[in-house]
């Protein structure tokens, strides 16, 4: 039996798309442009602001299509899925952060380490939304 | 999450209660329509409190609404 797509699952898809777009924009530039650090700091801020705006607009659009679903508070299944997804990403995030920090002892620059940390955090966030979507697809 | 060993009669009880919709049941117990659908399909097991609320809506004992297939 098809359960249907809940509002919270749609938001998870929107958020996943936002993180993926932000990551692609920032790290794509990082990989292909040789520029001073100040350029990338400015780029990072711009990408984060753009991600926030796009995600907000998309969320408002999703809510406008199903206002009754959007107004409904998170129920126990939504909260459970949120907790499970956060728990499942905790150890990958922890390991990623520790490995990123260690790279500085192997010749990585501070700038390089910071970007690794950023990548790990963004990947962990993306993973959290992926786990939420999988849980919703399975029925919770 | 695989189907649980707990089955339920919620779909039948909704029909008998004046063809109550999933959304209407969800509103009465504080859950979304999708969560009610997941419970009916056996894809999600509600908390004990939620199960009691569902039984209360239909005026039935808990074991007439949910059955353990273990």
mmCIF file of C-alpha atoms in Angstrom:
data_model
loop_
_atom_site.group_PDB
_atom_site.id
_atom_site.type_symbol
_atom_site.label_atom_id
_atom_site.label_comp_id
_atom_site.label_asym_id
_atom_site.label_seq_id
_atom_site.Cartn_x
_atom_site.Cartn_y
_atom_site.Cartn_z
ATOM 1 C CA UNK A 1 0.000 0.000 0.000
ATOM 2 C CA UNK A 2 1.435 3.399 -1.019
ATOM 3 C CA UNK A 3 1.756 5.627 2.030
ATOM 4 C CA UNK A 4 2.089 8.924 0.157
ATOM 5 C CA UNK A 5 4.657 11.665 0.574
ATOM 6 C CA UNK A 6 4.340 13.577 3.822
ATOM 7 C CA UNK A 7 5.169 17.256 4.121
ATOM 8 C CA UNK A 8 8.206 16.459 6.289
ATOM 9 C CA UNK A 9 9.577 14.105 3.646
ATOM 10 C CA UNK A 10 9.163 16.786 0.991
ATOM 11 C CA UNK A 11 11.084 19.206 3.239
ATOM 12 C CA UNK A 12 13.842 16.617 3.606
ATOM 13 C CA UNK A 13 14.104 16.377 -0.189
ATOM 14 C CA UNK A 14 14.245 20.182 -0.461
ATOM 15 C CA UNK A 15 16.928 20.396 2.219
ATOM 16 C CA UNK A 16 18.942 17.597 0.579
ATOM 17 C CA UNK A 17 18.776 19.410 -2.736
ATOM 18 C CA UNK A 18 19.892 22.636 -1.064
ATOM 19 C CA UNK A 19 22.904 21.017 0.605
ATOM 20 C CA UNK A 20 23.881 19.210 -2.594
ATOM 21 C CA UNK A 21 23.674 22.426 -4.624
ATOM 22 C CA UNK A 22 25.639 24.425 -2.039
ATOM 23 C CA UNK A 23 28.291 21.737 -1.817
ATOM 24 C CA UNK A 24 28.624 21.448 -5.569
ATOM 25 C CA UNK A 25 28.929 25.228 -5.985
ATOM 26 C CA UNK A 26 31.477 25.750 -3.238
ATOM 27 C CA UNK A 27 33.654 22.674 -3.632
ATOM 28 C CA UNK A 28 33.408 22.823 -7.404
ATOM 29 C CA UNK A 29 34.883 26.324 -7.256
ATOM 30 C CA UNK A 30 37.447 25.225 -4.700
ATOM 31 C CA UNK A 31 38.635 22.436 -6.964
ATOM 32 C CA UNK A 32 38.802 24.479 -10.148
ATOM 33 C CA UNK A 33 39.834 27.993 -9.080
ATOM 34 C CA UNK A 34 43.190 29.128 -7.797
ATOM 35 C CA UNK A 35 42.266 32.162 -5.742
ATOM 36 C CA UNK A 36 43.175 33.760 -2.411
ATOM 37 C CA UNK A 37 41.473 32.485 0.717
ATOM 38 C CA UNK A 38 39.405 35.646 1.014
ATOM 39 C CA UNK A 39 37.697 34.739 -2.275
ATOM 40 C CA UNK A 40 36.592 31.414 -0.886
ATOM 41 C CA UNK A 41 35.428 32.913 2.388
ATOM 42 C CA UNK A 42 33.233 35.302 0.433
ATOM 43 C CA UNK A 43 32.080 32.465 -1.834
ATOM 44 C CA UNK A 44 31.187 30.342 1.176
ATOM 45 C CA UNK A 45 29.082 33.102 2.708
ATOM 46 C CA UNK A 46 27.364 33.756 -0.613
ATOM 47 C CA UNK A 47 26.634 30.059 -1.183
ATOM 48 C CA UNK A 48 25.224 29.664 2.346
ATOM 49 C CA UNK A 49 22.969 32.703 1.931
ATOM 50 C CA UNK A 50 21.829 31.444 -1.483
ATOM 51 C CA UNK A 51 21.153 27.993 -0.032
ATOM 52 C CA UNK A 52 19.111 29.478 2.794
ATOM 53 C CA UNK A 53 17.073 31.614 0.412
ATOM 54 C CA UNK A 54 16.466 28.817 -2.098
ATOM 55 C CA UNK A 55 15.572 26.313 0.624
ATOM 56 C CA UNK A 56 13.206 28.792 2.263
ATOM 57 C CA UNK A 57 11.480 29.647 -1.007
ATOM 58 C CA UNK A 58 11.162 25.979 -1.938
ATOM 59 C CA UNK A 59 9.770 25.146 1.502
ATOM 60 C CA UNK A 60 7.203 27.916 1.199
ATOM 61 C CA UNK A 61 6.280 26.579 -2.226
ATOM 62 C CA UNK A 62 5.847 23.045 -0.889
ATOM 63 C CA UNK A 63 3.778 24.362 2.006
ATOM 64 C CA UNK A 64 1.576 26.367 -0.360
ATOM 65 C CA UNK A 65 0.763 23.201 -2.312
ATOM 66 C CA UNK A 66 -0.400 21.380 0.829
ATOM 67 C CA UNK A 67 -1.224 23.988 3.495
ATOM 68 C CA UNK A 68 -3.105 21.587 5.769
ATOM 69 C CA UNK A 69 -0.133 19.185 5.849
ATOM 70 C CA UNK A 70 2.252 22.075 6.437
ATOM 71 C CA UNK A 71 0.232 23.380 9.399
ATOM 72 C CA UNK A 72 0.146 19.954 11.087
ATOM 73 C CA UNK A 73 2.785 19.681 13.826
ATOM 74 C CA UNK A 74 5.394 16.929 13.755
ATOM 75 C CA UNK A 75 3.852 13.738 15.061
ATOM 76 C CA UNK A 76 5.542 10.854 16.878
ATOM 77 C CA UNK A 77 6.615 9.179 13.627
ATOM 78 C CA UNK A 78 8.195 12.413 12.353
ATOM 79 C CA UNK A 79 10.056 12.850 15.637
ATOM 80 C CA UNK A 80 11.190 9.219 15.627
ATOM 81 C CA UNK A 81 12.490 9.468 12.079
ATOM 82 C CA UNK A 82 14.294 12.698 12.960
ATOM 83 C CA UNK A 83 15.949 11.124 16.003
ATOM 84 C CA UNK A 84 16.965 7.984 14.111
ATOM 85 C CA UNK A 85 18.434 9.943 11.232
ATOM 86 C CA UNK A 86 20.423 12.191 13.562
ATOM 87 C CA UNK A 87 21.700 9.183 15.489
ATOM 88 C CA UNK A 88 22.753 7.387 12.332
ATOM 89 C CA UNK A 89 24.871 10.330 11.197
ATOM 90 C CA UNK A 90 26.561 10.951 14.530
ATOM 91 C CA UNK A 91 29.397 8.428 14.145
ATOM 92 C CA UNK A 92 30.170 9.221 10.482
ATOM 93 C CA UNK A 93 30.335 12.904 11.470
ATOM 94 C CA UNK A 94 32.543 12.179 14.456
ATOM 95 C CA UNK A 95 34.943 10.001 12.472
ATOM 96 C CA UNK A 96 35.028 12.488 9.608
ATOM 97 C CA UNK A 97 35.842 15.398 11.916
ATOM 98 C CA UNK A 98 38.612 13.473 13.661
ATOM 99 C CA UNK A 99 40.164 12.306 10.380
ATOM 100 C CA UNK A 100 39.982 15.822 8.983
ATOM 101 C CA UNK A 101 41.743 17.253 12.014
ATOM 102 C CA UNK A 102 44.496 14.638 11.807
ATOM 103 C CA UNK A 103 45.380 15.604 8.215
ATOM 104 C CA UNK A 104 47.118 18.728 9.489
ATOM 105 C CA UNK A 105 49.784 16.487 10.962
ATOM 106 C CA UNK A 106 50.383 15.022 7.519
ATOM 107 C CA UNK A 107 51.153 18.239 5.745
ATOM 108 C CA UNK A 108 47.665 19.587 5.092
ATOM 109 C CA UNK A 109 47.295 23.333 5.477
ATOM 110 C CA UNK A 110 44.921 24.956 7.938
ATOM 111 C CA UNK A 111 42.802 26.110 4.992
ATOM 112 C CA UNK A 112 42.760 22.581 3.618
ATOM 113 C CA UNK A 113 41.776 21.123 6.980
ATOM 114 C CA UNK A 114 38.992 23.654 7.435
ATOM 115 C CA UNK A 115 37.579 22.816 4.023
ATOM 116 C CA UNK A 116 37.748 19.114 4.861
ATOM 117 C CA UNK A 117 35.803 19.797 8.047
ATOM 118 C CA UNK A 118 33.272 21.775 6.067
ATOM 119 C CA UNK A 119 32.896 18.931 3.588
ATOM 120 C CA UNK A 120 32.417 16.417 6.406
ATOM 121 C CA UNK A 121 29.746 18.572 8.048
ATOM 122 C CA UNK A 122 27.883 19.089 4.784
ATOM 123 C CA UNK A 123 28.092 15.387 3.963
ATOM 124 C CA UNK A 124 26.778 14.495 7.400
ATOM 125 C CA UNK A 125 23.854 16.879 6.974
ATOM 126 C CA UNK A 126 23.102 15.424 3.542
ATOM 127 C CA UNK A 127 23.299 11.929 5.015
ATOM 128 C CA UNK A 128 20.842 12.910 7.747
ATOM 129 C CA UNK A 129 18.291 13.958 5.150
ATOM 130 C CA UNK A 130 18.958 10.803 3.113
ATOM 131 C CA UNK A 131 18.243 8.641 6.174
ATOM 132 C CA UNK A 132 15.059 10.597 6.826
ATOM 133 C CA UNK A 133 13.910 10.069 3.252
ATOM 134 C CA UNK A 134 14.695 6.349 3.388
ATOM 135 C CA UNK A 135 12.730 6.024 6.631
ATOM 136 C CA UNK A 136 9.765 7.868 5.163
ATOM 137 C CA UNK A 137 9.884 5.762 1.964
ATOM 138 C CA UNK A 138 9.841 2.578 4.017
ATOM 139 C CA UNK A 139 6.841 3.792 5.976
ATOM 140 C CA UNK A 140 8.716 4.853 9.078
ATOM 141 C CA UNK B 1 11.486 -0.659 8.140
ATOM 142 C CA UNK B 2 9.973 -4.097 7.372
ATOM 143 C CA UNK B 3 6.344 -4.839 8.142
ATOM 144 C CA UNK B 4 5.772 -5.395 11.836
ATOM 145 C CA UNK B 5 4.210 -8.415 13.527
ATOM 146 C CA UNK B 6 1.387 -6.234 14.768
ATOM 147 C CA UNK B 7 -1.716 -6.204 12.609
ATOM 148 C CA UNK B 8 -4.682 -3.941 13.065
ATOM 149 C CA UNK B 9 -8.297 -3.441 12.136
ATOM 150 C CA UNK B 10 -8.084 0.309 11.742
ATOM 151 C CA UNK B 11 -9.185 0.393 8.105
ATOM 152 C CA UNK B 12 -12.276 -1.690 8.912
ATOM 153 C CA UNK B 13 -13.042 0.317 12.029
ATOM 154 C CA UNK B 14 -12.759 3.557 10.057
ATOM 155 C CA UNK B 15 -15.246 2.244 7.529
ATOM 156 C CA UNK B 16 -17.620 1.184 10.271
ATOM 157 C CA UNK B 17 -17.296 4.584 11.928
ATOM 158 C CA UNK B 18 -19.113 6.343 9.152
ATOM 159 C CA UNK B 19 -16.316 5.924 6.598
ATOM 160 C CA UNK B 20 -13.945 8.055 8.600
ATOM 161 C CA UNK B 21 -10.969 9.143 6.502
ATOM 162 C CA UNK B 22 -7.331 8.662 7.462
ATOM 163 C CA UNK B 23 -7.001 12.417 7.761
ATOM 164 C CA UNK B 24 -9.967 12.628 10.123
ATOM 165 C CA UNK B 25 -8.567 9.862 12.304
ATOM 166 C CA UNK B 26 -5.167 11.505 12.242
ATOM 167 C CA UNK B 27 -6.613 14.794 13.369
ATOM 168 C CA UNK B 28 -8.372 13.143 16.289
ATOM 169 C CA UNK B 29 -5.255 11.368 17.540
ATOM 170 C CA UNK B 30 -2.659 14.008 16.697
ATOM 171 C CA UNK B 31 -1.010 12.280 13.751
ATOM 172 C CA UNK B 32 -0.600 13.017 10.083
ATOM 173 C CA UNK B 33 -2.584 11.208 7.437
ATOM 174 C CA UNK B 34 0.607 9.563 6.195
ATOM 175 C CA UNK B 35 1.362 8.175 9.668
ATOM 176 C CA UNK B 36 -2.146 6.720 9.921
ATOM 177 C CA UNK B 37 -1.649 5.140 6.503
ATOM 178 C CA UNK B 38 1.699 3.701 7.609
ATOM 179 C CA UNK B 39 0.086 2.236 10.748
ATOM 180 C CA UNK B 40 -2.741 0.655 8.716
ATOM 181 C CA UNK B 41 -0.217 -0.836 6.309
ATOM 182 C CA UNK B 42 1.771 -2.339 9.167
ATOM 183 C CA UNK B 43 4.821 -0.280 8.272
ATOM 184 C CA UNK B 44 4.881 1.689 11.493
ATOM 185 C CA UNK B 45 4.038 0.604 15.035
ATOM 186 C CA UNK B 46 2.539 3.452 17.058
ATOM 187 C CA UNK B 47 3.550 4.143 20.635
ATOM 188 C CA UNK B 48 1.400 2.588 23.328
ATOM 189 C CA UNK B 49 -0.197 5.930 24.080
ATOM 190 C CA UNK B 50 -1.055 6.472 20.424
ATOM 191 C CA UNK B 51 -2.491 2.949 20.203
ATOM 192 C CA UNK B 52 -4.732 3.664 23.198
ATOM 193 C CA UNK B 53 -5.856 6.948 21.613
ATOM 194 C CA UNK B 54 -6.782 5.122 18.415
ATOM 195 C CA UNK B 55 -8.745 2.506 20.362
ATOM 196 C CA UNK B 56 -10.504 5.258 22.287
ATOM 197 C CA UNK B 57 -11.612 6.949 19.055
ATOM 198 C CA UNK B 58 -13.365 3.768 17.971
ATOM 199 C CA UNK B 59 -14.604 2.902 21.452
ATOM 200 C CA UNK B 60 -12.963 -0.512 21.295
ATOM 201 C CA UNK B 61 -10.557 -2.364 23.595
ATOM 202 C CA UNK B 62 -6.948 -2.209 22.499
ATOM 203 C CA UNK B 63 -6.796 -5.888 21.486
ATOM 204 C CA UNK B 64 -9.731 -5.464 19.146
ATOM 205 C CA UNK B 65 -7.832 -2.774 17.290
ATOM 206 C CA UNK B 66 -4.293 -4.257 17.346
ATOM 207 C CA UNK B 67 -3.245 -7.902 17.253
ATOM 208 C CA UNK B 68 0.177 -9.398 17.919
ATOM 209 C CA UNK B 69 1.179 -12.049 15.386
ATOM 210 C CA UNK B 70 4.243 -13.252 17.278
#
